[in-house]
mmCIF file of N, CA and C in Angstrom:
data_model
loop_
_atom_site.group_PDB
_atom_site.id
_atom_site.type_symbol
_atom_site.label_atom_id
_atom_site.label_comp_id
_atom_site.label_asym_id
_atom_site.label_seq_id
_atom_site.Cartn_x
_atom_site.Cartn_y
_atom_site.Cartn_z
ATOM 1 N N MET A 1 -33.213 77.386 -9.628
ATOM 2 C CA MET A 1 -33.760 76.144 -9.160
ATOM 3 C C MET A 1 -32.887 75.636 -8.014
ATOM 4 N N PHE A 2 -33.533 75.047 -7.021
ATOM 5 C CA PHE A 2 -32.832 74.560 -5.852
ATOM 6 C C PHE A 2 -32.999 73.053 -5.740
ATOM 7 N N SER A 3 -32.005 72.439 -5.130
ATOM 8 C CA SER A 3 -32.121 71.004 -4.832
ATOM 9 C C SER A 3 -31.340 70.735 -3.549
ATOM 10 N N ILE A 4 -31.727 69.667 -2.878
ATOM 11 C CA ILE A 4 -31.077 69.314 -1.622
ATOM 12 C C ILE A 4 -29.738 68.626 -1.918
ATOM 13 N N THR A 5 -28.746 68.912 -1.108
ATOM 14 C CA THR A 5 -27.429 68.291 -1.280
ATOM 15 C C THR A 5 -27.442 66.889 -0.675
ATOM 16 N N GLU A 6 -26.400 66.138 -0.964
ATOM 17 C CA GLU A 6 -26.278 64.798 -0.367
ATOM 18 C C GLU A 6 -26.175 64.907 1.155
ATOM 19 N N ALA A 7 -25.418 65.891 1.616
ATOM 20 C CA ALA A 7 -25.281 66.091 3.064
ATOM 21 C C ALA A 7 -26.642 66.455 3.670
ATOM 22 N N GLY A 8 -27.414 67.261 2.976
ATOM 23 C CA GLY A 8 -28.740 67.633 3.438
ATOM 24 C C GLY A 8 -29.670 66.429 3.481
ATOM 25 N N GLU A 9 -29.608 65.596 2.461
ATOM 26 C CA GLU A 9 -30.417 64.376 2.441
ATOM 27 C C GLU A 9 -30.048 63.456 3.597
ATOM 28 N N ALA A 10 -28.757 63.330 3.869
ATOM 29 C CA ALA A 10 -28.302 62.473 4.970
ATOM 30 C C ALA A 10 -28.799 63.034 6.304
ATOM 31 N N HIS A 11 -28.685 64.330 6.477
ATOM 32 C CA HIS A 11 -29.147 64.972 7.714
ATOM 33 C C HIS A 11 -30.662 64.782 7.882
ATOM 34 N N LEU A 12 -31.387 64.956 6.803
ATOM 35 C CA LEU A 12 -32.834 64.771 6.836
ATOM 36 C C LEU A 12 -33.188 63.341 7.221
ATOM 37 N N GLU A 13 -32.488 62.397 6.642
ATOM 38 C CA GLU A 13 -32.759 60.994 6.941
ATOM 39 C C GLU A 13 -32.448 60.669 8.404
ATOM 40 N N GLU A 14 -31.362 61.214 8.916
ATOM 41 C CA GLU A 14 -30.990 60.994 10.316
ATOM 42 C C GLU A 14 -32.014 61.589 11.281
ATOM 43 N N ASN A 15 -32.700 62.627 10.843
ATOM 44 C CA ASN A 15 -33.655 63.334 11.695
ATOM 45 C C ASN A 15 -35.092 63.177 11.202
ATOM 46 N N ARG A 16 -35.338 62.141 10.455
ATOM 47 C CA ARG A 16 -36.645 61.923 9.823
ATOM 48 C C ARG A 16 -37.790 61.969 10.846
ATOM 49 N N ASP A 17 -37.645 61.299 11.993
ATOM 50 C CA ASP A 17 -38.718 61.275 12.991
ATOM 51 C C ASP A 17 -39.069 62.688 13.472
ATOM 52 N N MET A 18 -38.052 63.469 13.776
ATOM 53 C CA MET A 18 -38.278 64.833 14.253
ATOM 54 C C MET A 18 -38.961 65.674 13.161
ATOM 55 N N VAL A 19 -38.506 65.538 11.941
ATOM 56 C CA VAL A 19 -39.081 66.300 10.830
ATOM 57 C C VAL A 19 -40.542 65.900 10.627
ATOM 58 N N GLU A 20 -40.827 64.602 10.654
ATOM 59 C CA GLU A 20 -42.207 64.149 10.464
ATOM 60 C C GLU A 20 -43.110 64.631 11.591
ATOM 61 N N ARG A 21 -42.617 64.611 12.824
ATOM 62 C CA ARG A 21 -43.416 65.126 13.942
ATOM 63 C C ARG A 21 -43.702 66.619 13.769
ATOM 64 N N ALA A 22 -42.701 67.354 13.346
ATOM 65 C CA ALA A 22 -42.885 68.796 13.139
ATOM 66 C C ALA A 22 -43.894 69.056 12.023
ATOM 67 N N LEU A 23 -43.791 68.307 10.940
ATOM 68 C CA LEU A 23 -44.731 68.479 9.831
ATOM 69 C C LEU A 23 -46.148 68.075 10.235
ATOM 70 N N GLU A 24 -46.281 67.010 11.018
ATOM 71 C CA GLU A 24 -47.597 66.596 11.503
ATOM 72 C C GLU A 24 -48.202 67.668 12.409
ATOM 73 N N HIS A 25 -47.359 68.259 13.256
ATOM 74 C CA HIS A 25 -47.835 69.326 14.133
ATOM 75 C C HIS A 25 -48.322 70.523 13.305
ATOM 76 N N LEU A 26 -47.552 70.915 12.301
ATOM 77 C CA LEU A 26 -47.953 72.022 11.438
ATOM 78 C C LEU A 26 -49.257 71.712 10.716
ATOM 79 N N GLU A 27 -49.418 70.478 10.296
ATOM 80 C CA GLU A 27 -50.650 70.085 9.614
ATOM 81 C C GLU A 27 -51.849 70.175 10.562
ATOM 82 N N ARG A 28 -51.679 69.714 11.819
ATOM 83 C CA ARG A 28 -52.768 69.796 12.799
ATOM 84 C C ARG A 28 -53.150 71.252 13.070
ATOM 85 N N VAL A 29 -52.153 72.100 13.230
ATOM 86 C CA VAL A 29 -52.421 73.514 13.482
ATOM 87 C C VAL A 29 -53.127 74.126 12.273
ATOM 88 N N SER A 30 -52.656 73.796 11.093
ATOM 89 C CA SER A 30 -53.269 74.316 9.873
ATOM 90 C C SER A 30 -54.714 73.867 9.744
ATOM 91 N N GLU A 31 -54.982 72.597 10.036
ATOM 92 C CA GLU A 31 -56.351 72.087 9.977
ATOM 93 C C GLU A 31 -57.239 72.782 10.995
ATOM 94 N N LYS A 32 -56.701 73.005 12.186
ATOM 95 C CA LYS A 32 -57.466 73.682 13.240
ATOM 96 C C LYS A 32 -57.808 75.110 12.803
ATOM 97 N N MET A 33 -56.836 75.802 12.215
ATOM 98 C CA MET A 33 -57.085 77.163 11.758
ATOM 99 C C MET A 33 -58.081 77.185 10.603
ATOM 100 N N ALA A 34 -57.975 76.207 9.698
ATOM 101 C CA ALA A 34 -58.929 76.139 8.584
ATOM 102 C C ALA A 34 -60.346 75.913 9.109
ATOM 103 N N LYS A 35 -60.490 75.029 10.099
ATOM 104 C CA LYS A 35 -61.806 74.792 10.698
ATOM 105 C C LYS A 35 -62.332 76.073 11.341
ATOM 106 N N ALA A 36 -61.459 76.753 12.059
ATOM 107 C CA ALA A 36 -61.874 77.983 12.726
ATOM 108 C C ALA A 36 -62.277 79.042 11.696
ATOM 109 N N ARG A 37 -61.498 79.180 10.634
ATOM 110 C CA ARG A 37 -61.835 80.153 9.585
ATOM 111 C C ARG A 37 -63.185 79.830 8.963
ATOM 112 N N GLU A 38 -63.403 78.548 8.669
ATOM 113 C CA GLU A 38 -64.674 78.135 8.077
ATOM 114 C C GLU A 38 -65.816 78.358 9.059
ATOM 115 N N TRP A 39 -65.590 77.978 10.294
ATOM 116 C CA TRP A 39 -66.620 78.081 11.324
ATOM 117 C C TRP A 39 -67.056 79.515 11.533
ATOM 118 N N PHE A 40 -66.071 80.416 11.562
ATOM 119 C CA PHE A 40 -66.360 81.823 11.826
ATOM 120 C C PHE A 40 -66.571 82.651 10.573
ATOM 121 N N GLY A 41 -66.311 82.061 9.412
ATOM 122 C CA GLY A 41 -66.419 82.828 8.182
ATOM 123 C C GLY A 41 -65.408 83.954 8.121
ATOM 124 N N TRP A 42 -64.211 83.691 8.653
ATOM 125 C CA TRP A 42 -63.182 84.736 8.689
ATOM 126 C C TRP A 42 -62.674 85.033 7.296
ATOM 127 N N ASP A 43 -62.461 86.296 7.026
ATOM 128 C CA ASP A 43 -61.692 86.738 5.869
ATOM 129 C C ASP A 43 -61.024 88.048 6.247
ATOM 130 N N ASP A 44 -59.976 88.386 5.546
ATOM 131 C CA ASP A 44 -59.170 89.544 5.941
ATOM 132 C C ASP A 44 -59.944 90.861 5.894
ATOM 133 N N ASP A 45 -60.771 91.064 4.842
ATOM 134 C CA ASP A 45 -61.525 92.318 4.756
ATOM 135 C C ASP A 45 -62.509 92.446 5.901
ATOM 136 N N ARG A 46 -63.173 91.358 6.197
ATOM 137 C CA ARG A 46 -64.133 91.372 7.294
ATOM 138 C C ARG A 46 -63.424 91.648 8.619
ATOM 139 N N GLU A 47 -62.249 91.039 8.792
ATOM 140 C CA GLU A 47 -61.473 91.226 10.022
ATOM 141 C C GLU A 47 -61.075 92.693 10.184
ATOM 142 N N ARG A 48 -60.627 93.323 9.111
ATOM 143 C CA ARG A 48 -60.250 94.738 9.189
ATOM 144 C C ARG A 48 -61.461 95.600 9.552
ATOM 145 N N ARG A 49 -62.608 95.268 8.983
ATOM 146 C CA ARG A 49 -63.826 96.021 9.285
ATOM 147 C C ARG A 49 -64.195 95.863 10.763
ATOM 148 N N HIS A 50 -64.106 94.634 11.282
ATOM 149 C CA HIS A 50 -64.387 94.408 12.705
ATOM 150 C C HIS A 50 -63.415 95.201 13.568
ATOM 151 N N ASP A 51 -62.130 95.164 13.214
ATOM 152 C CA ASP A 51 -61.137 95.901 13.996
ATOM 153 C C ASP A 51 -61.464 97.391 14.026
ATOM 154 N N ARG A 52 -61.840 97.948 12.873
ATOM 155 C CA ARG A 52 -62.170 99.369 12.809
ATOM 156 C C ARG A 52 -63.390 99.673 13.678
ATOM 157 N N ASP A 53 -64.427 98.835 13.562
ATOM 158 C CA ASP A 53 -65.652 99.058 14.334
ATOM 159 C C ASP A 53 -65.423 98.889 15.827
ATOM 160 N N GLU A 54 -64.537 97.984 16.207
ATOM 161 C CA GLU A 54 -64.351 97.685 17.624
ATOM 162 C C GLU A 54 -63.417 98.660 18.327
ATOM 163 N N ARG A 55 -62.818 99.581 17.596
ATOM 164 C CA ARG A 55 -62.011 100.604 18.272
ATOM 165 C C ARG A 55 -62.874 101.423 19.220
ATOM 166 N N ARG A 56 -64.157 101.471 18.910
ATOM 167 C CA ARG A 56 -65.079 102.199 19.793
ATOM 168 C C ARG A 56 -65.281 101.463 21.111
ATOM 169 N N ASN A 57 -65.102 100.150 21.120
ATOM 170 C CA ASN A 57 -65.280 99.374 22.340
ATOM 171 C C ASN A 57 -64.214 98.275 22.394
ATOM 172 N N PRO A 58 -63.033 98.611 22.923
ATOM 173 C CA PRO A 58 -61.935 97.643 22.960
ATOM 174 C C PRO A 58 -62.260 96.392 23.782
ATOM 175 N N GLU A 59 -63.165 96.519 24.758
ATOM 176 C CA GLU A 59 -63.527 95.346 25.556
ATOM 177 C C GLU A 59 -64.203 94.288 24.682
ATOM 178 N N LEU A 60 -65.061 94.707 23.761
ATOM 179 C CA LEU A 60 -65.698 93.752 22.844
ATOM 180 C C LEU A 60 -64.659 93.055 21.969
ATOM 181 N N LYS A 61 -63.663 93.818 21.526
ATOM 182 C CA LYS A 61 -62.612 93.232 20.696
ATOM 183 C C LYS A 61 -61.858 92.160 21.481
ATOM 184 N N LEU A 62 -61.506 92.473 22.709
ATOM 185 C CA LEU A 62 -60.784 91.518 23.549
ATOM 186 C C LEU A 62 -61.628 90.269 23.800
ATOM 187 N N LEU A 63 -62.897 90.467 24.105
ATOM 188 C CA LEU A 63 -63.775 89.327 24.367
ATOM 189 C C LEU A 63 -63.983 88.480 23.113
ATOM 190 N N ARG A 64 -64.087 89.124 21.967
ATOM 191 C CA ARG A 64 -64.235 88.382 20.705
ATOM 192 C C ARG A 64 -62.995 87.526 20.451
ATOM 193 N N ARG A 65 -61.832 88.065 20.703
ATOM 194 C CA ARG A 65 -60.586 87.297 20.501
ATOM 195 C C ARG A 65 -60.491 86.133 21.483
ATOM 196 N N ARG A 66 -60.888 86.376 22.727
ATOM 197 C CA ARG A 66 -60.878 85.291 23.725
ATOM 198 C C ARG A 66 -61.842 84.180 23.312
ATOM 199 N N LEU A 67 -62.998 84.580 22.825
ATOM 200 C CA LEU A 67 -63.988 83.594 22.383
ATOM 201 C C LEU A 67 -63.455 82.780 21.201
ATOM 202 N N ARG A 68 -62.846 83.449 20.255
ATOM 203 C CA ARG A 68 -62.251 82.744 19.107
ATOM 204 C C ARG A 68 -61.213 81.726 19.560
ATOM 205 N N ALA A 69 -60.345 82.142 20.455
ATOM 206 C CA ALA A 69 -59.293 81.236 20.934
ATOM 207 C C ALA A 69 -59.892 80.038 21.657
ATOM 208 N N ALA A 70 -60.889 80.285 22.491
ATOM 209 C CA ALA A 70 -61.525 79.187 23.227
ATOM 210 C C ALA A 70 -62.227 78.236 22.274
ATOM 211 N N LEU A 71 -62.910 78.782 21.260
ATOM 212 C CA LEU A 71 -63.605 77.927 20.298
ATOM 213 C C LEU A 71 -62.628 77.139 19.437
ATOM 214 N N ALA A 72 -61.522 77.726 19.090
ATOM 215 C CA ALA A 72 -60.513 76.987 18.317
ATOM 216 C C ALA A 72 -60.010 75.790 19.119
ATOM 217 N N GLU A 73 -59.860 75.965 20.420
ATOM 218 C CA GLU A 73 -59.416 74.865 21.277
ATOM 219 C C GLU A 73 -60.496 73.803 21.426
ATOM 220 N N ILE A 74 -61.748 74.234 21.558
ATOM 221 C CA ILE A 74 -62.836 73.282 21.800
ATOM 222 C C ILE A 74 -63.081 72.394 20.580
ATOM 223 N N LEU A 75 -62.662 72.830 19.405
ATOM 224 C CA LEU A 75 -62.823 72.004 18.198
ATOM 225 C C LEU A 75 -62.090 70.677 18.317
ATOM 226 N N GLU A 76 -61.065 70.633 19.164
ATOM 227 C CA GLU A 76 -60.277 69.414 19.352
ATOM 228 C C GLU A 76 -60.654 68.678 20.634
ATOM 229 N N ALA A 77 -61.635 69.191 21.362
ATOM 230 C CA ALA A 77 -62.021 68.604 22.648
ATOM 231 C C ALA A 77 -62.918 67.381 22.437
ATOM 232 N N PRO A 78 -63.077 66.569 23.483
ATOM 233 C CA PRO A 78 -63.992 65.423 23.395
ATOM 234 C C PRO A 78 -65.433 65.890 23.133
ATOM 235 N N ALA A 79 -66.253 64.962 22.648
ATOM 236 C CA ALA A 79 -67.629 65.282 22.254
ATOM 237 C C ALA A 79 -68.441 65.893 23.389
ATOM 238 N N ASP A 80 -68.260 65.414 24.617
ATOM 239 C CA ASP A 80 -69.046 65.962 25.728
ATOM 240 C C ASP A 80 -68.700 67.427 25.987
ATOM 241 N N LYS A 81 -67.428 67.780 25.847
ATOM 242 C CA LYS A 81 -67.014 69.184 26.027
ATOM 243 C C LYS A 81 -67.554 70.043 24.882
ATOM 244 N N GLN A 82 -67.545 69.492 23.660
ATOM 245 C CA GLN A 82 -68.090 70.238 22.526
ATOM 246 C C GLN A 82 -69.583 70.479 22.709
ATOM 247 N N ALA A 83 -70.300 69.481 23.226
ATOM 248 C CA ALA A 83 -71.740 69.640 23.462
ATOM 249 C C ALA A 83 -71.991 70.711 24.520
ATOM 250 N N GLU A 84 -71.178 70.709 25.570
ATOM 251 C CA GLU A 84 -71.314 71.722 26.619
ATOM 252 C C GLU A 84 -71.028 73.114 26.053
ATOM 253 N N ALA A 85 -70.015 73.220 25.215
ATOM 254 C CA ALA A 85 -69.685 74.501 24.580
ATOM 255 C C ALA A 85 -70.827 74.963 23.684
ATOM 256 N N ALA A 86 -71.424 74.027 22.930
ATOM 257 C CA ALA A 86 -72.546 74.378 22.049
ATOM 258 C C ALA A 86 -73.720 74.910 22.861
ATOM 259 N N SER A 87 -73.978 74.314 24.012
ATOM 260 C CA SER A 87 -75.064 74.780 24.877
ATOM 261 C C SER A 87 -74.790 76.198 25.388
ATOM 262 N N ILE A 88 -73.561 76.434 25.794
ATOM 263 C CA ILE A 88 -73.174 77.768 26.274
ATOM 264 C C ILE A 88 -73.338 78.795 25.157
ATOM 265 N N LEU A 89 -72.873 78.446 23.960
ATOM 266 C CA LEU A 89 -72.975 79.365 22.820
ATOM 267 C C LEU A 89 -74.423 79.622 22.428
ATOM 268 N N LYS A 90 -75.244 78.591 22.494
ATOM 269 C CA LYS A 90 -76.662 78.746 22.162
ATOM 270 C C LYS A 90 -77.302 79.747 23.109
ATOM 271 N N ASP A 91 -77.051 79.586 24.410
ATOM 272 C CA ASP A 91 -77.606 80.513 25.398
ATOM 273 C C ASP A 91 -77.109 81.940 25.167
ATOM 274 N N ALA A 92 -75.820 82.055 24.883
ATOM 275 C CA ALA A 92 -75.241 83.383 24.653
ATOM 276 C C ALA A 92 -75.826 84.017 23.393
ATOM 277 N N ALA A 93 -75.959 83.239 22.327
ATOM 278 C CA ALA A 93 -76.513 83.756 21.075
ATOM 279 C C ALA A 93 -77.950 84.230 21.276
ATOM 280 N N GLU A 94 -78.733 83.434 21.992
ATOM 281 C CA GLU A 94 -80.122 83.819 22.245
ATOM 282 C C GLU A 94 -80.198 85.099 23.075
ATOM 283 N N ALA A 95 -79.335 85.203 24.085
ATOM 284 C CA ALA A 95 -79.323 86.412 24.920
ATOM 285 C C ALA A 95 -78.936 87.648 24.098
ATOM 286 N N LEU A 96 -77.937 87.505 23.229
ATOM 287 C CA LEU A 96 -77.504 88.641 22.402
ATOM 288 C C LEU A 96 -78.581 89.013 21.379
ATOM 289 N N GLU A 97 -79.229 88.012 20.800
ATOM 290 C CA GLU A 97 -80.307 88.303 19.838
ATOM 291 C C GLU A 97 -81.446 89.048 20.509
ATOM 292 N N THR A 98 -81.783 88.650 21.739
ATOM 293 C CA THR A 98 -82.823 89.324 22.498
ATOM 294 C C THR A 98 -82.413 90.758 22.791
ATOM 295 N N LEU A 99 -81.157 90.952 23.148
ATOM 296 C CA LEU A 99 -80.654 92.289 23.449
ATOM 297 C C LEU A 99 -80.750 93.198 22.230
ATOM 298 N N VAL A 100 -80.408 92.682 21.073
ATOM 299 C CA VAL A 100 -80.430 93.475 19.842
ATOM 300 C C VAL A 100 -81.863 93.841 19.454
ATOM 301 N N LYS A 101 -82.791 92.935 19.720
ATOM 302 C CA LYS A 101 -84.199 93.171 19.339
ATOM 303 C C LYS A 101 -84.898 94.198 20.232
ATOM 304 N N ARG A 102 -84.358 94.430 21.423
ATOM 305 C CA ARG A 102 -85.012 95.386 22.344
ATOM 306 C C ARG A 102 -84.807 96.801 21.903
#
């Protein structure tokens, strides 16, 4: 079992603002990742399967990762930017669905 020492408690108290900012930052990043995971339905098995399938076309893998990163960022953007992103994604989804159906 572990416990913080008196010196550790004093140091923590002296640096409380910095520690709280760091913890808040970690929480924001964690929330953003949770939203992205939920949004994309990410899970480790599925990710491994995608990686295996995309070895045949590394460009698709790179583009998928770029898209994920951009979407993770847009989740924190203002509403007008999110609406613009949704419009872009809608057009892209429709184009890809049409391509698959041909």
